[in-house]
Coordinates of C-alpha atoms in Angstrom, one line a residue:
Chain N
M558 CA -96.0 -60.9 70.7
A559 CA -96.1 -57.2 70.6
F560 CA -92.8 -57.2 72.3
R561 CA -91.4 -59.7 69.8
R562 CA -92.6 -57.6 66.9
G563 CA -91.1 -54.6 68.4
Y564 CA -87.9 -56.5 69.1
R565 CA -87.8 -57.8 65.5
R566 CA -88.4 -54.2 64.2
N567 CA -85.7 -52.9 66.4
M568 CA -83.3 -55.6 65.2
T569 CA -84.2 -54.9 61.6
D570 CA -83.5 -51.2 62.2
L571 CA -80.2 -52.0 63.8
L572 CA -79.2 -54.3 60.9
S573 CA -80.2 -51.7 58.4
S574 CA -78.3 -49.0 60.3
E575 CA -75.3 -51.3 60.4
R576 CA -75.6 -51.8 56.7
K577 CA -75.7 -48.0 56.3
R578 CA -72.7 -47.7 58.5
R579 CA -70.9 -50.2 56.3
R580 CA -71.9 -48.2 53.3
I581 CA -70.6 -44.9 54.8
P582 CA -66.9 -45.8 54.6
S583 CA -67.2 -46.6 50.9
I584 CA -68.9 -43.2 50.3
V585 CA -66.3 -41.5 52.4
L586 CA -63.6 -43.3 50.6
F587 CA -65.0 -42.2 47.3
A588 CA -65.3 -38.6 48.5
F589 CA -61.8 -38.8 49.9
V590 CA -60.3 -40.1 46.6
A591 CA -62.3 -37.4 44.8
C592 CA -61.0 -34.7 47.1
I593 CA -57.4 -35.9 46.7
G594 CA -57.8 -35.8 42.9
L595 CA -59.3 -32.3 43.1
F596 CA -56.6 -31.1 45.6
A597 CA -53.8 -32.5 43.3
F598 CA -55.4 -30.7 40.4
I599 CA -55.6 -27.4 42.3
A600 CA -52.2 -27.8 43.8
R601 CA -50.7 -28.3 40.4
K602 CA -52.3 -25.2 39.1
V603 CA -51.4 -23.1 42.2
G604 CA -47.9 -24.5 42.3
A605 CA -47.4 -23.5 38.7
Q606 CA -48.5 -19.9 39.6
E607 CA -46.3 -19.8 42.8
T608 CA -43.1 -21.0 41.3
A609 CA -42.9 -18.1 38.8
P610 CA -42.4 -15.2 41.3
R611 CA -40.3 -17.4 43.5
E612 CA -37.9 -18.0 40.6
K613 CA -37.7 -14.3 40.2
N614 CA -36.5 -13.8 43.7
D615 CA -34.5 -17.0 44.2
R616 CA -30.9 -16.5 43.4
T617 CA -30.3 -20.2 43.0
S618 CA -33.1 -20.5 40.5
L619 CA -31.8 -17.5 38.8
R620 CA -28.4 -19.1 38.4
L621 CA -29.9 -22.3 37.2
A622 CA -32.2 -20.5 34.9
A623 CA -29.3 -20.4 32.6
H624 CA -30.2 -17.3 30.8
V625 CA -27.3 -15.4 29.2
I626 CA -23.9 -15.0 30.8
A627 CA -21.1 -16.1 28.6
S628 CA -18.4 -18.5 29.3
A629 CA -15.7 -16.8 27.3
A630 CA -16.9 -14.1 25.0
P631 CA -19.1 -11.1 25.9
V632 CA -22.7 -11.7 25.5
P633 CA -24.2 -10.0 22.4
V634 CA -26.8 -7.4 23.1
T635 CA -29.4 -6.4 20.5
A636 CA -29.0 -3.0 19.0
D637 CA -32.1 -1.7 20.8
G638 CA -30.6 -2.8 24.1
G639 CA -33.0 -5.7 24.4
E640 CA -32.5 -9.1 25.8
A641 CA -29.5 -10.9 24.3
P642 CA -29.9 -14.4 23.2
P643 CA -28.6 -16.9 25.7
A644 CA -25.0 -17.8 25.0
A645 CA -24.2 -20.3 27.7
T646 CA -25.2 -21.5 31.0
Y647 CA -23.9 -19.4 33.9
E648 CA -21.3 -21.3 35.6
E649 CA -20.4 -20.6 39.2
P650 CA -16.8 -19.4 39.2
V651 CA -16.0 -21.4 42.4
D652 CA -17.1 -24.6 40.7
Y653 CA -14.4 -24.5 38.0
A654 CA -11.6 -23.1 40.2
K655 CA -8.9 -25.7 40.5
T656 CA -7.6 -27.1 43.8
G657 CA -3.9 -27.6 44.1
P658 CA -2.3 -31.0 44.9
E659 CA -2.0 -29.9 48.6
G660 CA -5.7 -29.0 48.8
G661 CA -6.7 -25.7 50.3
V662 CA -8.5 -22.9 48.5
P663 CA -9.4 -23.6 44.8
V664 CA -7.9 -20.9 42.6
H665 CA -8.2 -19.6 39.0
N666 CA -4.9 -19.7 37.2
E667 CA -6.1 -17.8 34.2
G668 CA -7.3 -14.2 34.4
P669 CA -6.1 -11.3 36.6
F670 CA -7.5 -12.7 39.9
K671 CA -6.7 -16.0 41.6
S672 CA -9.7 -15.8 44.0
P673 CA -12.2 -18.7 43.6
F674 CA -14.9 -16.0 43.2
A675 CA -13.1 -14.6 40.1
H676 CA -14.8 -15.4 36.8
P677 CA -12.1 -15.5 34.1
K678 CA -14.6 -17.0 31.6
F679 CA -17.1 -14.1 32.0
G680 CA -15.4 -12.1 29.2
G681 CA -14.9 -8.7 30.9
P682 CA -17.0 -6.7 33.3
A683 CA -20.4 -5.4 32.6
L684 CA -20.6 -1.6 33.1
I685 CA -23.6 -1.1 35.2
K686 CA -25.2 2.3 35.6
V687 CA -26.8 2.6 39.0
G688 CA -29.8 4.8 39.3
I689 CA -31.6 5.6 42.5
L690 CA -34.8 7.4 43.3
L691 CA -35.2 8.2 46.9
T692 CA -38.9 8.5 47.7
N693 CA -38.9 8.8 51.4
V694 CA -36.7 9.1 54.5
R695 CA -38.4 8.5 57.9
N696 CA -37.4 8.3 61.5
Y697 CA -34.0 10.0 61.2
D698 CA -32.5 9.5 64.7
V699 CA -29.5 11.8 65.2
Q700 CA -28.5 10.0 68.4
K701 CA -28.1 6.7 66.6
G702 CA -27.5 7.9 63.1
T703 CA -30.2 5.6 61.8
F704 CA -33.0 6.3 59.3
E705 CA -35.6 4.4 57.3
A706 CA -35.4 4.8 53.5
D707 CA -37.8 3.9 50.7
F708 CA -36.2 3.9 47.3
F709 CA -36.1 2.5 43.8
L710 CA -32.8 1.1 42.5
S711 CA -32.0 0.4 38.9
F712 CA -29.1 -1.4 37.2
T713 CA -28.7 -0.7 33.4
S714 CA -25.7 -2.3 31.7
D715 CA -24.1 -2.4 28.3
K716 CA -23.9 -6.2 28.3
A717 CA -25.7 -9.0 30.2
M718 CA -25.1 -8.9 33.9
P719 CA -24.4 -11.9 36.0
P720 CA -27.2 -12.9 38.4
M721 CA -27.3 -9.9 40.8
D722 CA -28.0 -9.9 44.5
P723 CA -27.5 -6.4 45.9
I724 CA -26.8 -6.2 49.6
F725 CA -26.6 -3.2 51.8
T726 CA -23.4 -2.9 53.8
N727 CA -24.7 -0.2 56.2
G728 CA -28.2 -1.5 56.9
K729 CA -30.8 -4.1 56.5
V730 CA -33.6 -4.4 54.1
D731 CA -37.2 -4.9 55.4
L732 CA -38.8 -5.1 51.9
K733 CA -37.3 -6.1 48.6
E734 CA -39.4 -6.1 45.5
V735 CA -38.0 -7.2 42.1
M736 CA -39.7 -5.0 39.5
A737 CA -37.6 -6.0 36.5
D738 CA -35.0 -8.7 36.1
K739 CA -33.7 -8.7 32.5
P740 CA -30.1 -9.4 31.5
T741 CA -29.3 -5.7 30.8
F742 CA -31.8 -4.1 33.1
K743 CA -32.8 -4.8 36.6
M744 CA -35.0 -2.8 38.9
Y745 CA -35.8 -3.1 42.6
R746 CA -37.8 -1.4 45.2
F747 CA -36.3 -1.4 48.7
L748 CA -37.5 -0.3 52.1
G749 CA -34.9 -0.6 54.8
T750 CA -33.1 0.8 57.8
F751 CA -29.7 2.2 57.4
S752 CA -27.1 3.9 59.5
S753 CA -24.5 6.6 58.8
P754 CA -21.8 8.2 60.8
L755 CA -22.6 11.6 62.3
D756 CA -20.5 14.7 62.0
L757 CA -21.6 17.1 64.8
H758 CA -18.7 19.6 64.6
D759 CA -21.1 22.3 63.4
Y760 CA -24.1 21.4 65.6
P761 CA -26.6 23.1 65.7
F762 CA -25.8 24.3 62.1
D763 CA -24.7 20.8 61.1
T764 CA -25.2 19.0 57.8
Q765 CA -25.5 15.3 58.0
E766 CA -25.0 12.7 55.2
L767 CA -27.4 9.8 55.1
S768 CA -25.7 7.1 53.1
I769 CA -27.0 3.9 51.4
E770 CA -24.1 1.6 50.5
I771 CA -24.8 -1.1 47.9
E772 CA -22.5 -4.0 46.9
D773 CA -23.3 -7.2 45.0
D774 CA -23.1 -10.3 47.2
D775 CA -20.4 -12.1 45.3
N776 CA -19.7 -10.6 41.8
G777 CA -16.3 -9.0 41.8
T778 CA -15.0 -6.2 39.5
D779 CA -14.1 -8.8 36.9
Q780 CA -17.8 -9.3 36.3
I781 CA -19.5 -6.0 37.2
R782 CA -18.3 -2.4 37.4
L783 CA -20.9 -0.1 39.0
V784 CA -21.1 3.5 37.7
A785 CA -23.0 6.3 39.4
D786 CA -25.7 7.5 37.0
Q787 CA -26.2 11.3 37.5
G788 CA -29.1 11.5 35.2
H789 CA -31.0 8.9 37.1
T790 CA -30.2 9.9 40.6
N791 CA -33.1 11.8 42.0
L792 CA -35.4 12.6 44.9
D793 CA -39.1 12.0 44.5
V794 CA -41.6 14.9 44.0
G795 CA -42.4 16.4 47.3
F796 CA -39.5 14.7 49.0
G797 CA -38.6 16.2 52.4
V798 CA -37.3 15.4 55.8
S799 CA -38.9 17.3 58.7
G800 CA -36.6 19.6 60.5
W801 CA -34.0 19.4 57.7
S802 CA -33.5 20.8 54.2
V803 CA -31.9 18.9 51.4
A804 CA -28.3 20.2 50.9
S805 CA -26.8 17.8 48.5
L806 CA -26.9 14.5 46.6
D807 CA -23.8 12.5 46.2
A808 CA -23.1 9.2 44.5
R809 CA -19.8 7.5 44.0
V810 CA -18.3 4.1 43.5
L811 CA -15.6 2.6 45.5
D812 CA -13.5 -0.4 44.5
H813 CA -13.7 -2.3 47.8
Y814 CA -11.0 -4.7 48.8
F815 CA -11.5 -7.0 51.7
P816 CA -8.6 -7.7 54.0
D817 CA -7.7 -11.3 53.4
R818 CA -10.4 -13.7 54.5
F819 CA -8.6 -16.7 53.0
E820 CA -5.6 -17.5 50.8
Y821 CA -5.7 -15.8 47.3
D822 CA -8.5 -13.4 48.4
D823 CA -7.5 -10.9 45.8
M824 CA -10.8 -9.9 44.4
Y825 CA -12.1 -6.3 44.3
Y826 CA -15.8 -5.5 44.7
S827 CA -17.6 -2.5 43.3
R828 CA -19.4 -0.6 46.1
Y829 CA -21.9 2.1 45.2
I830 CA -22.4 4.8 47.9
F831 CA -25.3 7.2 47.7
K832 CA -25.3 10.1 50.1
L833 CA -28.1 12.5 50.9
G834 CA -26.9 15.7 52.5
L835 CA -29.3 17.2 55.0
A836 CA -28.8 20.6 56.6
R837 CA -30.6 21.4 59.9
F838 CA -33.0 24.3 59.7
G839 CA -31.0 27.4 60.7
T840 CA -33.9 29.3 62.3
S841 CA -34.7 26.3 64.5
A842 CA -31.0 26.0 65.5
V843 CA -30.8 29.7 66.5
F844 CA -34.0 29.5 68.6
T845 CA -33.3 26.2 70.3
V846 CA -29.6 26.7 71.1
F847 CA -28.4 30.3 70.7
V848 CA -31.3 32.3 72.0
P849 CA -31.5 30.5 75.4
A850 CA -27.7 30.9 75.8
I851 CA -27.7 34.6 75.0
V852 CA -30.6 35.2 77.4
I853 CA -28.7 33.5 80.2
V854 CA -25.7 35.7 79.5
L855 CA -27.8 38.9 79.3
I856 CA -29.6 38.3 82.6
S857 CA -26.2 37.7 84.2
L858 CA -24.9 40.8 82.6
T859 CA -27.5 43.0 84.3
G860 CA -26.0 42.0 87.6
L861 CA -22.9 44.1 86.8
W862 CA -24.9 47.3 87.3
Y863 CA -25.9 46.6 90.9
P864 CA -23.7 48.4 93.5
R865 CA -22.2 46.8 96.5
E866 CA -25.2 47.7 98.6
E867 CA -27.3 45.4 96.4
L868 CA -24.8 42.5 96.6
E869 CA -27.4 39.9 97.2
V870 CA -29.3 40.9 94.1
R871 CA -26.1 41.1 92.1
S872 CA -25.1 37.6 93.1
N873 CA -28.6 36.3 92.4
A874 CA -28.4 37.6 88.9
T875 CA -25.3 35.4 88.2
T876 CA -25.2 32.3 90.3
P877 CA -28.7 30.9 89.4
M878 CA -27.8 31.5 85.7
L879 CA -24.9 29.1 86.1
A880 CA -27.3 26.4 87.3
A881 CA -29.6 27.3 84.3
A882 CA -26.7 27.1 81.9
V883 CA -25.6 23.7 83.2
L884 CA -29.1 22.3 83.0
F885 CA -29.5 23.7 79.5
H886 CA -26.2 22.3 78.3
F887 CA -27.1 18.9 79.9
A888 CA -30.4 18.9 77.9
L889 CA -28.5 19.7 74.7
I890 CA -26.1 16.8 75.3
Q891 CA -28.9 14.4 76.0
S892 CA -30.2 14.8 72.4
L893 CA -26.8 14.0 70.9
P894 CA -24.5 11.0 70.9
A895 CA -21.2 11.2 72.7
T896 CA -18.5 12.8 70.6
A897 CA -14.7 13.0 70.9
Y898 CA -14.8 16.7 70.0
L899 CA -16.6 19.9 70.9
T900 CA -19.6 20.8 68.9
R901 CA -20.4 24.5 68.1
A902 CA -23.1 24.3 70.8
D903 CA -20.4 23.0 73.3
K904 CA -18.1 25.9 72.4
L905 CA -21.0 28.3 72.9
M906 CA -21.7 26.8 76.3
M907 CA -18.0 26.9 77.3
A908 CA -18.2 30.7 76.5
V909 CA -21.3 31.0 78.6
Y910 CA -19.6 29.3 81.5
A911 CA -16.6 31.6 81.1
I912 CA -18.8 34.7 81.0
L913 CA -20.7 33.6 84.1
G914 CA -17.4 32.9 85.8
L915 CA -16.2 36.3 84.9
H916 CA -19.3 37.9 86.3
M917 CA -19.0 36.0 89.5
L918 CA -15.3 37.0 89.7
L919 CA -16.2 40.6 89.3
T920 CA -18.5 40.3 92.3
W921 CA -16.1 38.3 94.5
L922 CA -13.4 41.0 93.9
W923 CA -15.2 43.1 96.4
F924 CA -14.4 40.5 99.1
V925 CA -10.8 40.2 98.1
F926 CA -9.9 43.9 98.0
D927 CA -10.3 46.6 100.5
E928 CA -13.6 48.5 100.6
K929 CA -12.0 51.7 99.3
H930 CA -11.7 50.0 95.9
T931 CA -15.4 49.3 95.7
L932 CA -16.1 52.0 93.1
R933 CA -13.0 51.1 91.0
I934 CA -14.1 47.4 90.9
M935 CA -17.6 48.5 90.0
S936 CA -16.4 50.5 87.0
L937 CA -14.0 47.7 86.1
G938 CA -17.0 45.4 85.9
K939 CA -18.8 47.8 83.6
W940 CA -15.9 49.0 81.4
I941 CA -14.0 45.8 81.1
G942 CA -16.5 43.1 82.1
V943 CA -19.2 44.1 79.5
P944 CA -16.9 44.3 76.4
L945 CA -15.2 41.1 77.6
T946 CA -18.6 39.4 77.9
F947 CA -19.5 40.2 74.3
A948 CA -16.0 39.3 73.1
V949 CA -16.1 35.9 74.7
L950 CA -19.7 35.3 73.6
G951 CA -18.8 36.2 70.1
T952 CA -15.8 33.9 70.2
G953 CA -18.0 31.1 71.5
M954 CA -20.6 31.7 68.7
F955 CA -18.3 32.0 65.8
L956 CA -15.3 29.9 66.7
Chain A
M616 CA -38.3 66.1 78.2
K617 CA -34.8 64.8 77.5
A618 CA -35.5 61.6 79.4
R619 CA -38.7 61.0 77.5
R620 CA -36.8 61.5 74.2
T621 CA -34.2 59.0 75.4
K622 CA -36.9 56.4 76.1
M623 CA -38.5 57.0 72.7
V624 CA -35.3 56.1 70.9
P625 CA -35.3 52.3 71.5
L626 CA -39.0 52.2 70.8
L627 CA -38.6 54.0 67.5
G628 CA -35.6 51.8 66.7
T629 CA -37.7 48.7 67.3
F630 CA -40.5 50.0 65.0
A631 CA -37.9 50.9 62.3
L632 CA -36.4 47.4 62.5
L633 CA -39.9 45.8 62.2
A634 CA -40.7 48.0 59.2
L635 CA -37.4 47.0 57.7
A636 CA -38.0 43.3 58.2
D637 CA -41.5 43.7 56.7
C638 CA -40.0 45.5 53.6
S639 CA -37.4 42.9 53.1
R640 CA -40.1 40.3 52.5
K641 CA -41.6 42.2 49.6
T642 CA -42.6 40.2 46.6
R643 CA -40.4 40.6 43.6
W644 CA -41.0 39.8 39.9
F645 CA -38.5 38.4 37.5
D646 CA -38.5 37.7 33.7
T647 CA -36.3 35.1 32.2
Q648 CA -36.1 32.5 29.5
V649 CA -36.5 28.8 29.8
E650 CA -36.1 25.8 27.4
I651 CA -39.0 23.4 27.2
S652 CA -37.9 19.8 27.5
R653 CA -41.2 17.9 28.0
M654 CA -44.9 18.5 27.6
D655 CA -47.4 15.8 28.7
V656 CA -51.1 15.9 29.0
V657 CA -51.9 14.4 32.4
Q658 CA -55.7 14.4 32.3
R659 CA -58.3 14.6 29.5
D660 CA -62.0 14.9 29.5
A661 CA -64.4 12.5 27.8
K662 CA -64.0 14.3 24.5
G663 CA -60.2 14.0 24.7
K664 CA -59.6 17.6 25.5
A665 CA -56.6 18.2 27.8
L666 CA -57.6 19.2 31.3
T667 CA -54.2 19.3 32.9
K668 CA -50.8 19.5 31.3
D669 CA -47.2 19.1 32.7
V670 CA -44.5 21.3 31.2
E671 CA -40.9 20.5 32.1
F672 CA -38.3 23.1 31.3
S673 CA -34.8 24.2 32.3
Y674 CA -33.3 27.6 33.1
K675 CA -30.6 27.6 30.5
D676 CA -29.4 31.1 31.5
C677 CA -28.7 30.1 35.0
P678 CA -25.5 28.2 36.1
G679 CA -25.9 24.6 37.1
V680 CA -28.9 22.4 36.4
Q681 CA -32.3 23.7 37.2
V682 CA -35.2 21.6 36.1
E683 CA -38.8 22.6 36.9
V684 CA -42.1 21.0 36.1
V685 CA -45.3 23.0 36.2
R686 CA -48.8 21.7 35.9
G687 CA -51.5 23.9 34.4
G688 CA -55.2 23.7 33.7
A689 CA -57.2 23.3 30.5
E690 CA -56.6 26.9 29.3
F691 CA -52.9 26.6 29.9
A692 CA -52.7 23.2 28.3
E693 CA -54.5 24.4 25.1
C694 CA -52.3 27.6 25.0
M695 CA -49.1 25.7 25.4
D696 CA -49.8 23.7 22.2
R697 CA -48.3 26.5 20.2
Y698 CA -44.9 25.8 21.7
K699 CA -42.6 22.8 20.8
I700 CA -40.1 20.9 22.8
G701 CA -36.7 22.5 22.7
E702 CA -38.2 25.9 22.2
K703 CA -37.2 28.8 24.4
V704 CA -40.0 30.8 26.0
A705 CA -40.1 33.7 28.3
V706 CA -41.5 33.1 31.8
K707 CA -42.8 35.5 34.5
I708 CA -41.7 34.6 38.0
E709 CA -43.1 35.7 41.3
Y710 CA -40.6 35.5 44.1
H711 CA -42.4 35.7 47.4
W712 CA -42.1 34.9 51.1
D713 CA -43.9 31.6 51.8
A714 CA -45.9 31.0 55.0
A715 CA -43.8 27.9 55.6
G716 CA -40.9 30.2 56.5
Y717 CA -38.8 30.5 53.4
W718 CA -38.7 32.2 50.0
D719 CA -40.3 30.5 47.1
W720 CA -41.1 31.3 43.5
D721 CA -44.1 30.6 41.2
I722 CA -44.4 30.7 37.4
H723 CA -47.3 33.0 36.4
A724 CA -46.9 32.9 32.7
M725 CA -45.0 31.0 30.0
G726 CA -44.7 32.9 26.7
V727 CA -48.2 34.2 26.0
C728 CA -49.8 31.5 28.2
K729 CA -51.0 32.5 31.6
R730 CA -50.6 30.0 34.4
P731 CA -52.1 31.1 37.7
P732 CA -50.3 29.2 40.5
E733 CA -52.5 27.0 42.7
Y734 CA -52.1 27.0 46.4
G735 CA -50.9 23.7 47.7
D736 CA -50.1 22.4 44.2
E737 CA -48.2 19.1 44.8
A738 CA -47.8 18.2 41.1
S739 CA -45.4 21.0 40.3
F740 CA -41.8 20.6 41.5
D741 CA -38.3 21.8 40.9
T742 CA -34.8 20.5 41.1
V743 CA -32.2 23.2 41.6
Q744 CA -28.7 21.8 41.8
E745 CA -25.1 22.4 40.7
C746 CA -23.2 19.2 40.0
E747 CA -19.6 18.4 39.7
D748 CA -17.5 15.2 39.3
V749 CA -16.0 13.5 42.2
V750 CA -12.4 12.6 41.4
S751 CA -10.3 10.3 43.5
N752 CA -6.7 9.7 42.6
G753 CA -7.2 11.2 39.2
A754 CA -10.1 9.0 38.3
K755 CA -13.8 10.0 38.2
V756 CA -15.6 8.0 40.8
G757 CA -19.0 9.7 40.9
F758 CA -20.7 13.1 41.2
H759 CA -21.7 15.6 43.9
C760 CA -24.7 17.8 43.4
N761 CA -25.1 20.8 45.7
R762 CA -28.8 21.6 46.3
L763 CA -28.2 24.8 48.3
P764 CA -28.0 27.7 45.9
Q765 CA -24.6 29.2 45.8
K766 CA -23.7 32.9 45.5
H767 CA -22.9 32.9 41.8
L768 CA -26.2 31.3 41.0
L769 CA -28.2 33.8 43.1
Q770 CA -26.4 36.7 41.5
K771 CA -27.6 35.6 38.1
C772 CA -31.0 34.0 39.1
P773 CA -32.0 35.5 42.5
W774 CA -35.4 33.7 42.6
F775 CA -33.6 30.5 43.5
G776 CA -32.7 31.9 47.0
R777 CA -34.7 30.2 49.7

């Protein structure tokens, strides 16, 4: 009996647990539905927040945002330079370019340019003043000509600009932050890596130009004309590049013409070029290049005072210096890229080689001529070799 | 005796050169006039009294564009209230050799207001440049500003020499 009661209780427990199990799915289902509802609610809220900044950065959204940009007449700007009322939807120029009966590239028959990227309906170009504030330059690599730059870029125009997408033709951007995106004022912060050609003719007294080249992705000169704004081209407070001093600031605009990429590719593009001139510290240049070279020459020069009896000492003052000069020159070359010309340091080293060669020649003359000329060769070394040494060294230094 | 004298000559020459080098780094003082272009209170205390003030001015008597901003303490801030933007004031400049290895200058007084320079002051800064238009094919395409002081600038305003 006890077994039966136990069995019945067990069965009852089992049944009840089975009922519980049956109930669980309905609770889960209810919770699931509630979660979905909650999730949908949150997603809607979050989605609304997320789309705003995306729109700011998204070029397509910008274009579709349909703010400003005229179809025929220039867009009016309020007297205080504020936002102009929207005149018409921005129309992609390529969308209304007409394709000929034989197909091919769609063209614009009205306006000065036939290119499909021309915008004859835009109503004249917006004059855009480009301002730049360079806050930092890091990791300037003279061998590669690359550097990292951190800067603010501003576009201020007299009339509404088309949607802008600045690209950097001599580098890549690692960070782009849109700080303002108004029809007549746009501001960005960029952090990127750029490269510039090097001019090492005057190395180690060289001045290098670090350039940042900016061009809009597809707006030609019929829509935008960039102008370098001198009043708003600056370096940040405390700006400096280690090992270099700021020599100049330069900004200019080039009307860039692409060699034909397709038929009727006749559009010009405004390219803004900012250049920071950096001059290498002169003291550092003197101590790292000139002083070692002069020391090598002076040590070799002392050898000219040794008589024939001290031939070994005399030779040892010159020949090892040649090895030292070669090694020193090699170390200098290693820190620079290959050039098709001689730098000032190369010219100096050529002079050093010539001087060491002269000193060696003045010693070898003893082996060429008879012993009776020993004293004459010795005085020749002193009275001609020494002035010639300084003359060649001077030529190498200042040529 | 003669040999000893001969040996002394290079030694004395070296000392003379060192003395000359030391003399050439002597601090110099200059007085000039500047035109105030901006004055901003940077920090105030709880009562609203100015603690620090930025004064931006330009050296109108020097060729090119030289803009400088100096920050001064409470006393300087209060004293500078007597001057207006656009006004020309006399400044006292100390031109000295900096430990960093170049010549530098500090403004010690503006008008009647004393402004003791602070070591390591990162708020004050200057822009010394001479700009010219860049012309290509007869059209102005940009500008070029030289930031290394040129001879004619240093002749008139020697404290800009680095």
